[in-house]
Coordinates of C-alpha atoms and ligand atoms in Angstrom, one line a residue:
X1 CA -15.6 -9.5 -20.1
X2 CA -14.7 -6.0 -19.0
X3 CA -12.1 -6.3 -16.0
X4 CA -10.3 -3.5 -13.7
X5 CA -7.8 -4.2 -11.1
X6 CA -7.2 -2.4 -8.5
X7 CA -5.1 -3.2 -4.9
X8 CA -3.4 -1.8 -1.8
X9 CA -6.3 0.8 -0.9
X10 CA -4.9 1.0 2.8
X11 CA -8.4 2.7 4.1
X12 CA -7.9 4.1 7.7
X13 CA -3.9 4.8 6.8
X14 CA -3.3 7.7 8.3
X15 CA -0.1 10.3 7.0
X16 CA 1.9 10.7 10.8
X17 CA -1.5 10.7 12.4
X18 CA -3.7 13.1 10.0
X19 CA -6.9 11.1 8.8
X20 CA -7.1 10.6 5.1
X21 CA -10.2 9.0 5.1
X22 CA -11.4 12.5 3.2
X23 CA -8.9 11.6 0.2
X24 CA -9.7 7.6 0.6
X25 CA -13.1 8.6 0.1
X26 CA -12.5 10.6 -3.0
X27 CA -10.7 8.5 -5.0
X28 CA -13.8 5.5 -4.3
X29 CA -16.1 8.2 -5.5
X30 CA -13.9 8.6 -8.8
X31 CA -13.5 5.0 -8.9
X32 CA -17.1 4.2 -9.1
X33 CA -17.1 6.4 -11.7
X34 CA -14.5 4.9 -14.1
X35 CA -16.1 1.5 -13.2
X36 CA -19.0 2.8 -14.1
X37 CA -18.3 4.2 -17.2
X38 CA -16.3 1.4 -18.3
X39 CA -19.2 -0.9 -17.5
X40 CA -16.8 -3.2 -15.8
X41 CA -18.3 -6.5 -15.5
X42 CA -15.4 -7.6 -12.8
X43 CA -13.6 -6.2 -10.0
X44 CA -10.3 -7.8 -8.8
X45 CA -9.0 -6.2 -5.9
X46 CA -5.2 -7.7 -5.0
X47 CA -5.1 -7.1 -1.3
X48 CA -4.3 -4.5 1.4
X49 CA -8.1 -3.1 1.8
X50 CA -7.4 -2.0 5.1
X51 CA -4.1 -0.6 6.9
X52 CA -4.4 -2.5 10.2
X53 CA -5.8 -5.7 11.1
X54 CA -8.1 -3.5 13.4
X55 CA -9.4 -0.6 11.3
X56 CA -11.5 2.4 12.3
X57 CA -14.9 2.4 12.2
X58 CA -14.8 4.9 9.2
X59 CA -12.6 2.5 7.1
X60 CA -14.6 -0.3 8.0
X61 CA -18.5 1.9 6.7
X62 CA -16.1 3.4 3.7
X63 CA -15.2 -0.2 2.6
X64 CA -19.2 -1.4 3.0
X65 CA -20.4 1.9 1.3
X66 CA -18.4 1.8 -1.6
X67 CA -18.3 -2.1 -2.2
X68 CA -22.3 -2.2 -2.0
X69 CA -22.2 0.7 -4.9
X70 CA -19.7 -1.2 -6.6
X71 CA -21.5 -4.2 -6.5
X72 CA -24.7 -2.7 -8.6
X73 CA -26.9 -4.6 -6.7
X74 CA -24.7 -8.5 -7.3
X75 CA -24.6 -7.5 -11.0
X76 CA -21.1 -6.9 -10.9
X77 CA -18.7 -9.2 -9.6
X78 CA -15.8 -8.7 -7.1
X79 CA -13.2 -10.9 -6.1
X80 CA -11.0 -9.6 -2.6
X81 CA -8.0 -11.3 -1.8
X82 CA -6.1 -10.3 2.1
X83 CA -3.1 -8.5 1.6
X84 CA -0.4 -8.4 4.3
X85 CA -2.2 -5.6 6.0
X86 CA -5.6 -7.2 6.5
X87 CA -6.4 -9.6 9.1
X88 CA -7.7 -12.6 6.7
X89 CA -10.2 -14.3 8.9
X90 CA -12.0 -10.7 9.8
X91 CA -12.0 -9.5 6.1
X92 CA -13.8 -13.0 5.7
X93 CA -16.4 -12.4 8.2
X94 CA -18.4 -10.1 6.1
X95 CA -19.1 -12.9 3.6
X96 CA -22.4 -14.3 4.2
X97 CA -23.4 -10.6 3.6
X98 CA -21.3 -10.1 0.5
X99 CA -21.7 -13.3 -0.8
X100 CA -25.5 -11.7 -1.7
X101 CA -24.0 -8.5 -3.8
X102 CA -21.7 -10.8 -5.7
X103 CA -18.6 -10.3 -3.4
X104 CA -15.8 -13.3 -3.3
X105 CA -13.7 -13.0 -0.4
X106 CA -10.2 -14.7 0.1
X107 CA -8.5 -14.2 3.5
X108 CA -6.5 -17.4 3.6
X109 CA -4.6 -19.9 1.4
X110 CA -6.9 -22.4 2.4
X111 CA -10.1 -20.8 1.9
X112 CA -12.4 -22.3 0.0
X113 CA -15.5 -20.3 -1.7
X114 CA -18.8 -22.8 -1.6
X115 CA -20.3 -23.1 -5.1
X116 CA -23.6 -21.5 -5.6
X117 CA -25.1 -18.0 -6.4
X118 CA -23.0 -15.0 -5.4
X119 CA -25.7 -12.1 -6.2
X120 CA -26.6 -12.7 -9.7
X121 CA -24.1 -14.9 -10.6
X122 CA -23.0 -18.6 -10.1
X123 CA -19.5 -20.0 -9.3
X124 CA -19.6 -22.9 -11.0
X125 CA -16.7 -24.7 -9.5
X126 CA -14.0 -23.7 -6.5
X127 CA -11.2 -25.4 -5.1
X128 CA -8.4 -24.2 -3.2
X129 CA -7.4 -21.0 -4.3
X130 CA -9.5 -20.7 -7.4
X131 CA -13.0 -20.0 -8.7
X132 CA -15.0 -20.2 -12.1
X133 CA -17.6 -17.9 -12.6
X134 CA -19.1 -17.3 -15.1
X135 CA -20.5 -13.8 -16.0
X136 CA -23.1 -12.8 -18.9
X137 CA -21.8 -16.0 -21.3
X138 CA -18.5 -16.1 -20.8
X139 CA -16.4 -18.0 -17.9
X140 CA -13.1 -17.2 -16.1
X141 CA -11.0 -19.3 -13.9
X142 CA -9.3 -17.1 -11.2
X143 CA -6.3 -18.7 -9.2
X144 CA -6.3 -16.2 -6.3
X145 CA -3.4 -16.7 -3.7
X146 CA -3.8 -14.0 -0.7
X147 CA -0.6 -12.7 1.2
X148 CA 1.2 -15.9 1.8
X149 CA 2.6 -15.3 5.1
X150 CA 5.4 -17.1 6.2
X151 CA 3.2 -18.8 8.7
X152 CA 1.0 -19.9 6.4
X153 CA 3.0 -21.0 4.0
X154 CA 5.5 -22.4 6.3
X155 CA 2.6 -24.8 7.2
X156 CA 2.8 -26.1 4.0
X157 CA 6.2 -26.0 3.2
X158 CA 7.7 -28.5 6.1
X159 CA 11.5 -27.8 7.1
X160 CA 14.2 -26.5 5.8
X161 CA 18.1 -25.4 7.2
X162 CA 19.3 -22.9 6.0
X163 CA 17.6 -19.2 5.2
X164 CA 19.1 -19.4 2.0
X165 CA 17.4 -22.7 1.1
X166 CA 14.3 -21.5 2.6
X167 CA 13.9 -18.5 0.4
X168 CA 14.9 -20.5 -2.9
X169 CA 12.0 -22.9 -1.8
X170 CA 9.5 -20.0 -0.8
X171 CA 9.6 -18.7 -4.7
X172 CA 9.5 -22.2 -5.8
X173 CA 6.5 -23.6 -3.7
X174 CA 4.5 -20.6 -5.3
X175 CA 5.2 -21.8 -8.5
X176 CA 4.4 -25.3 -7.1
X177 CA 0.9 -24.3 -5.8
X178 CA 0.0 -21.6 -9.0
X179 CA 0.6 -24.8 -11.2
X180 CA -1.7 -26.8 -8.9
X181 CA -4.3 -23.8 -8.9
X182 CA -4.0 -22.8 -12.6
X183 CA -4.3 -26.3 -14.4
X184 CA -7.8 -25.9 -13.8
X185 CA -7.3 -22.8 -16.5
X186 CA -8.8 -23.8 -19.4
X187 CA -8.9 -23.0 -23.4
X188 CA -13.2 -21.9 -23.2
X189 CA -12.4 -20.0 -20.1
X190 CA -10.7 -16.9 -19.5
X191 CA -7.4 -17.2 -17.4
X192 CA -6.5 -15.0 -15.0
X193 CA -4.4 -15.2 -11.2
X194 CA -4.0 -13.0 -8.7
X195 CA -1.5 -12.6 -5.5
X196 CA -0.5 -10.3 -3.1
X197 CA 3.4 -10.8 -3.1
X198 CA 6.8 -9.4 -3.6
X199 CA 8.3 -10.0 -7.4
X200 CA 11.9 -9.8 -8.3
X201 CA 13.3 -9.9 -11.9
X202 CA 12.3 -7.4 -13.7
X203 CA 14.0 -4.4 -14.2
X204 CA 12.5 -2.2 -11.8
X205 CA 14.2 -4.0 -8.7
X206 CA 17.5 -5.3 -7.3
X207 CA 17.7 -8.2 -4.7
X208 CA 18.5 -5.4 -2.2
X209 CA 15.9 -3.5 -2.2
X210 CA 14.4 -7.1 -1.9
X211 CA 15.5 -8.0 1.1
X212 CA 14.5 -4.8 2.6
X213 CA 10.8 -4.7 1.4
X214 CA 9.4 -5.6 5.3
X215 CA 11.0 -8.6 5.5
X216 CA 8.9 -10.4 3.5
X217 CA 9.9 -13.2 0.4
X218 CA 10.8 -12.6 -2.7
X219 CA 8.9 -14.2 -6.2
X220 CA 10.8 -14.8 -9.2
X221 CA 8.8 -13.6 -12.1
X222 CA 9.3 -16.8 -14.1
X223 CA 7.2 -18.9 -10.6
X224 CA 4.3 -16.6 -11.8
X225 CA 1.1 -18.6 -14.1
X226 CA 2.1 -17.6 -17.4
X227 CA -0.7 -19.4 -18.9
X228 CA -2.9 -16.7 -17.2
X229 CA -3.8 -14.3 -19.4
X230 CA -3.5 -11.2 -16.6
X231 CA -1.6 -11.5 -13.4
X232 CA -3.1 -8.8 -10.8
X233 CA -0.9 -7.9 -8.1
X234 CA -0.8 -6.1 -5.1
X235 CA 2.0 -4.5 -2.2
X236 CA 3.7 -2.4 -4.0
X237 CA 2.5 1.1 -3.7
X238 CA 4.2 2.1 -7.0
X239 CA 2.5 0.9 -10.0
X240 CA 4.9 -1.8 -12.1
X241 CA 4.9 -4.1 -15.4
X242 CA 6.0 -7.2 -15.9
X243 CA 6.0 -9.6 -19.2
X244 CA 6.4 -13.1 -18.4
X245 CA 6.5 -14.6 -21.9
X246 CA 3.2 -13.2 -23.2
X247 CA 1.5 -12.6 -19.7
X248 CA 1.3 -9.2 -18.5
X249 CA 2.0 -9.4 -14.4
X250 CA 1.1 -6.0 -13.3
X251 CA 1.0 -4.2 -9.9
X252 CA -1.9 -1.3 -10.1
X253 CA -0.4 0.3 -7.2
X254 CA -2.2 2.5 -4.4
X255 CA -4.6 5.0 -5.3
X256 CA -3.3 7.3 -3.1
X257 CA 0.4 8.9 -2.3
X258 CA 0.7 7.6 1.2
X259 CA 3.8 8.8 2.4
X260 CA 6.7 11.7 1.6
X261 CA 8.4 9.2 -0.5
X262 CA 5.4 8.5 -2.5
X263 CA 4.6 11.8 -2.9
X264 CA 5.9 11.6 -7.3
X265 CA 4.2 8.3 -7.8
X266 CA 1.7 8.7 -10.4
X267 CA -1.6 6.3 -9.0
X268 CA -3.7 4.4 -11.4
X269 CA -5.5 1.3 -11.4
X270 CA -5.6 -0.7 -15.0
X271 CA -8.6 -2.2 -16.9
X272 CA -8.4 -4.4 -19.7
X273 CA -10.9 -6.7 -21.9
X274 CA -10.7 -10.6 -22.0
X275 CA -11.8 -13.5 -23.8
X276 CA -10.6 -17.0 -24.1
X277 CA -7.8 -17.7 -25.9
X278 CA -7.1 -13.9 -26.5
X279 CA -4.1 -11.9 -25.4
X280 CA -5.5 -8.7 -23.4
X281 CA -5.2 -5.5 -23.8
X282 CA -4.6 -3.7 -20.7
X283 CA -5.2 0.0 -20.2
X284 CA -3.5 1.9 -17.3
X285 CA -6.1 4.7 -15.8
X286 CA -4.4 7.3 -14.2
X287 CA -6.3 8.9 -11.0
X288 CA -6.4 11.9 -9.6
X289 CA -4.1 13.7 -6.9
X290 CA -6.6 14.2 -4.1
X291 CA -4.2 16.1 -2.0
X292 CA -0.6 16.3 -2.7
X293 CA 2.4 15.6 -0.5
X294 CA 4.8 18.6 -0.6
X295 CA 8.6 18.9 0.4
X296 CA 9.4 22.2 0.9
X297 CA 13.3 23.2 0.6
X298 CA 14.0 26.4 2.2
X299 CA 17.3 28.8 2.4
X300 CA 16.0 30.5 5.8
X301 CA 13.9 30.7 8.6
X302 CA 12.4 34.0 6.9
X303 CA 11.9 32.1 3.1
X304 CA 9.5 29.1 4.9
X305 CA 7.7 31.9 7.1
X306 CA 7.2 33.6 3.7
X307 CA 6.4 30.2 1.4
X308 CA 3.8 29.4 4.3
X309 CA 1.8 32.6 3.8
X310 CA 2.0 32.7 0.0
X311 CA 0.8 29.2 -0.2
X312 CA -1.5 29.5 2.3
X313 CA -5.1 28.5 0.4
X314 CA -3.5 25.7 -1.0
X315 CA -4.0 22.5 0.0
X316 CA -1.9 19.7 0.3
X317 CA 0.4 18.3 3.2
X318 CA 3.8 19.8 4.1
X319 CA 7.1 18.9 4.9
X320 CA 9.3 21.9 5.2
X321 CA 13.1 21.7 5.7
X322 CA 14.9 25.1 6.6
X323 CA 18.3 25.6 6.2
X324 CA 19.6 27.6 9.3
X325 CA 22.4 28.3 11.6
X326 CA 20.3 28.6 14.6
X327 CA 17.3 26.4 16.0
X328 CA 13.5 27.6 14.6
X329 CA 12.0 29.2 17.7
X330 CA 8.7 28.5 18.9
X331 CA 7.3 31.3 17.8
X332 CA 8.4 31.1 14.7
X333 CA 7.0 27.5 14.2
X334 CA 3.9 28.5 15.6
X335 CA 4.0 31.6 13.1
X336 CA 4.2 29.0 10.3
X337 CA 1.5 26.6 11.1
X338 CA -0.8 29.7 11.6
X339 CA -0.3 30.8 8.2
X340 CA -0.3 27.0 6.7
X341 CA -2.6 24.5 7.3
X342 CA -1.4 20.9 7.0
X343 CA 2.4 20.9 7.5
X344 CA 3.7 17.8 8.6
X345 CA 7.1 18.3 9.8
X346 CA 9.6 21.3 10.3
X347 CA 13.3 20.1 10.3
X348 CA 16.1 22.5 11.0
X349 CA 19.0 21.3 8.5
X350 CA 21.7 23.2 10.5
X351 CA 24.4 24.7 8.6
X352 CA 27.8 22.6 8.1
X353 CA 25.7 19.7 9.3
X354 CA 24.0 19.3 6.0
X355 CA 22.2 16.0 6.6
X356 CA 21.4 12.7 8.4
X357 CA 24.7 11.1 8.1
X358 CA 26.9 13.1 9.7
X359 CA 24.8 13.0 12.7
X360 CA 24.6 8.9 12.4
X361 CA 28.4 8.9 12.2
X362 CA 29.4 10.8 15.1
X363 CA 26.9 9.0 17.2
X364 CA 29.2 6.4 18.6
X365 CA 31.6 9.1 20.3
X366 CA 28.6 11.0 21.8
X367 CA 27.7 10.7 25.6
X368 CA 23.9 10.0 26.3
X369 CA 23.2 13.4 27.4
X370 CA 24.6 14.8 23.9
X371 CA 22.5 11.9 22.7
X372 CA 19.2 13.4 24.1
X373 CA 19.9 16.9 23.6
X374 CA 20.1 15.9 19.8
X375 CA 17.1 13.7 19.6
X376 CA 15.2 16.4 21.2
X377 CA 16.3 18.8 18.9
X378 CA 15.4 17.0 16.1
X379 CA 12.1 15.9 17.2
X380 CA 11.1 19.0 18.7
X381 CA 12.9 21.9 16.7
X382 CA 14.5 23.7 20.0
X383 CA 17.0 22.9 22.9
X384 CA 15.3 20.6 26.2
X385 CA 16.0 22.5 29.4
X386 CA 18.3 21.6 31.7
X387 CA 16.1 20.4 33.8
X388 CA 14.2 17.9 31.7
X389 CA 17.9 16.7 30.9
X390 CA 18.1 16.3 34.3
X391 CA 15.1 14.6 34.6
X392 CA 16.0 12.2 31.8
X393 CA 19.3 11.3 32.4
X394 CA 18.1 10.1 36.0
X395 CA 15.6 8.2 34.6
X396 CA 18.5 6.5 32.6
X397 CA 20.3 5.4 35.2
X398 CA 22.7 8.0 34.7
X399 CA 22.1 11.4 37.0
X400 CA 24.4 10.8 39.0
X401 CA 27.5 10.5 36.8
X402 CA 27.5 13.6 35.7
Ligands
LIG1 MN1 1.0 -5.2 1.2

């Protein structure tokens, strides 16, 4: 069986309100073309289809376009689970329709798939959180677990005190319920699980950085099936690699660099071959860069004005940060986004004030009106007048203190 996984697609995500849909749309193109090519006989996608619960319109005829191709008319199987992003019970809603091209769709923890034909193929059996299909002679069992929100999960976990105790429990009562879902793995069936979750333990993270992913719980590696024989994951953007004993527990990342941050992450999705009782071989597939994300660093006003019209044809999305001693004029910003198309952001990084911090550490002995003036230099790239000051300041309850 011929497999690709893929995850965190976020069609209708937007970079600081520029449409991407043009870039979302090219990377489905060039992945109908490696699935294609690879004559994949299964799709696993690992959550996040959409970035809002509500998506555009365009995401929304994107997502039906491409799924339909990808489908090849319910020869080719595809199994969705809801990421944090998606609102579970409307990504569900399009499943009597899917359910025809061969299109499993898991919004909840509790959803069950019916047995029966899903285009031209059969699951066999279901249960919570897990399938078996079987596909052109050979069976899999798939333990799929979408986003476990605390809600959700909360509903089955009962109480608990103290936070601590809580988040012990949250890794642990995923373990519980992917040993419930996987003992239906079995040796004449290929294994494999799927989750849209936050892992720590391996290398690449530190309980920090933890905490700080959104608020949402951590998974210990070792609570992961390791009698699967691939683990698909989504959420993180960046794609990762876990062993747990033999099991590879991989997160294919987003196909697209969604944000400044992610603008060095190399995008991929990863295909591998499987058959019972075999250890797979998995097979990262590196995509393309549909439109970069640049950060410009720039001595002077004059060196971005000049960057701007030498890389005028080129295309990709700006950030540009100019090291002055003086505010960027209007003109001057206007001069720049003439000759550029696409820039994002211009930030003055004023001389002597070289960054962020210093700003955050003097902000306790600033008044509010040193407060605003600052903010609406930073956002804005020149000085408010005094009279929106004014204005301001009165609206603050403070006018008349001045
Ligand atoms: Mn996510």
């Amino acid at each position: 069986m011929r497999v690709i996984h893929t995850s965190d697609w976020h069609l209708g995500k937007t970079l600081e309100g520029n449409s991407r849909i043009e870039e979302q749309e090219a990377f489905l193109e060039e992945f109908c073309k490696i699935v294609e090519d690879k004559q994949v006989d299964l799709i696993l996608h690992a959550g996040d289809i959409y970035d809002v619960s509500n998506p555009p319109a365009k995401a929304e005829e994107l997502l039906y376009k491409y799924l339909r191709r990808l489908s090849n008319n319910g020869n080719r199987a595809i199994v969705i689970i809801a990421g944090n992003h998606d609102n579970p019970e409307r990504l569900e809603a399009i499943l009597p329709l899917a359910k025809e091209h061969g299109i499993i769709i898991y919004g909840t923890l509790n959803t069950i798939i019916e047995k029966g034909k899903y285009g031209n193929f059969e699951v066999i059996d279901s249960g919570k959180g897990y399938i078996e299909l079987e596909i052109r002679g050979e069976k899999t069992v798939i333990a799929a677990l979408p986003y476990p929100s605390e809600r959700r999960l909360n509903e089955v976990l009962g109480n608990l005190d103290s936070e601590e105790s809580f988040q012990q429990s949250y890794s642990e009562r995923i373990g519980e319920l992917f040993n419930e879902i996987s003992s239906n793995f079995r040796e004449d069936t290929i294994n494999l699980a799927m989750s849209h979750l936050y892992v720590v333990g391996g290398e690449a993270t530190d309980s920090e950085r933890a905490i700080q992913l959104g608020g949402s719980y951590v998974v210990e590696l070792k609570h992961l099936p390791d009698t699967a024989q691939y683990v698909a994951l989504g959420h993180l953007h960046k794609t990762q690699k876990y062993l747990n004993n033999e099991t590879p527990i991989i997160y294919s990342g987003s196909p697209i660099q969604y944000s400044k941050k992610e603008r060095n992450n190399k995008n991929s999705v990863y295909y591998f071959e499987a058959h019972p009782g075999e250890k797979v071989n998995v097979e990262r597939l590196n995509l393309s860069i549909y439109k970069k994300i640049e950060l410009w660093d720039c001595e002077d006003i004059q060196a971005a004005i000049d960057l701007c019209r030498e890389k005028s044809s080129e295309d990709a999305w700006v950030y540009i940060q100019i090291h002055t001693d003086r505010i960027i004029n209007q003109d001057e910003i206007k001069e720049m986004k003439r000759l550029k198309q696409d820039i994002i952001e211009i930030k003055p990084i004023l001389k002597g004030q070289s960054d962020d911090e210093e700003i955050t550490n003097n902000i306790t002995e600033k008044n509010l009106e040193e407060l605003f003036v600052m903010f609406y230099k930073y956002k804005n790239e020149v000085e408010p007048t005094q009279e929106l000051t004014e204005i301001f300041l009165q609206l603050a309850g403070e006018g008349d203190r001045k």
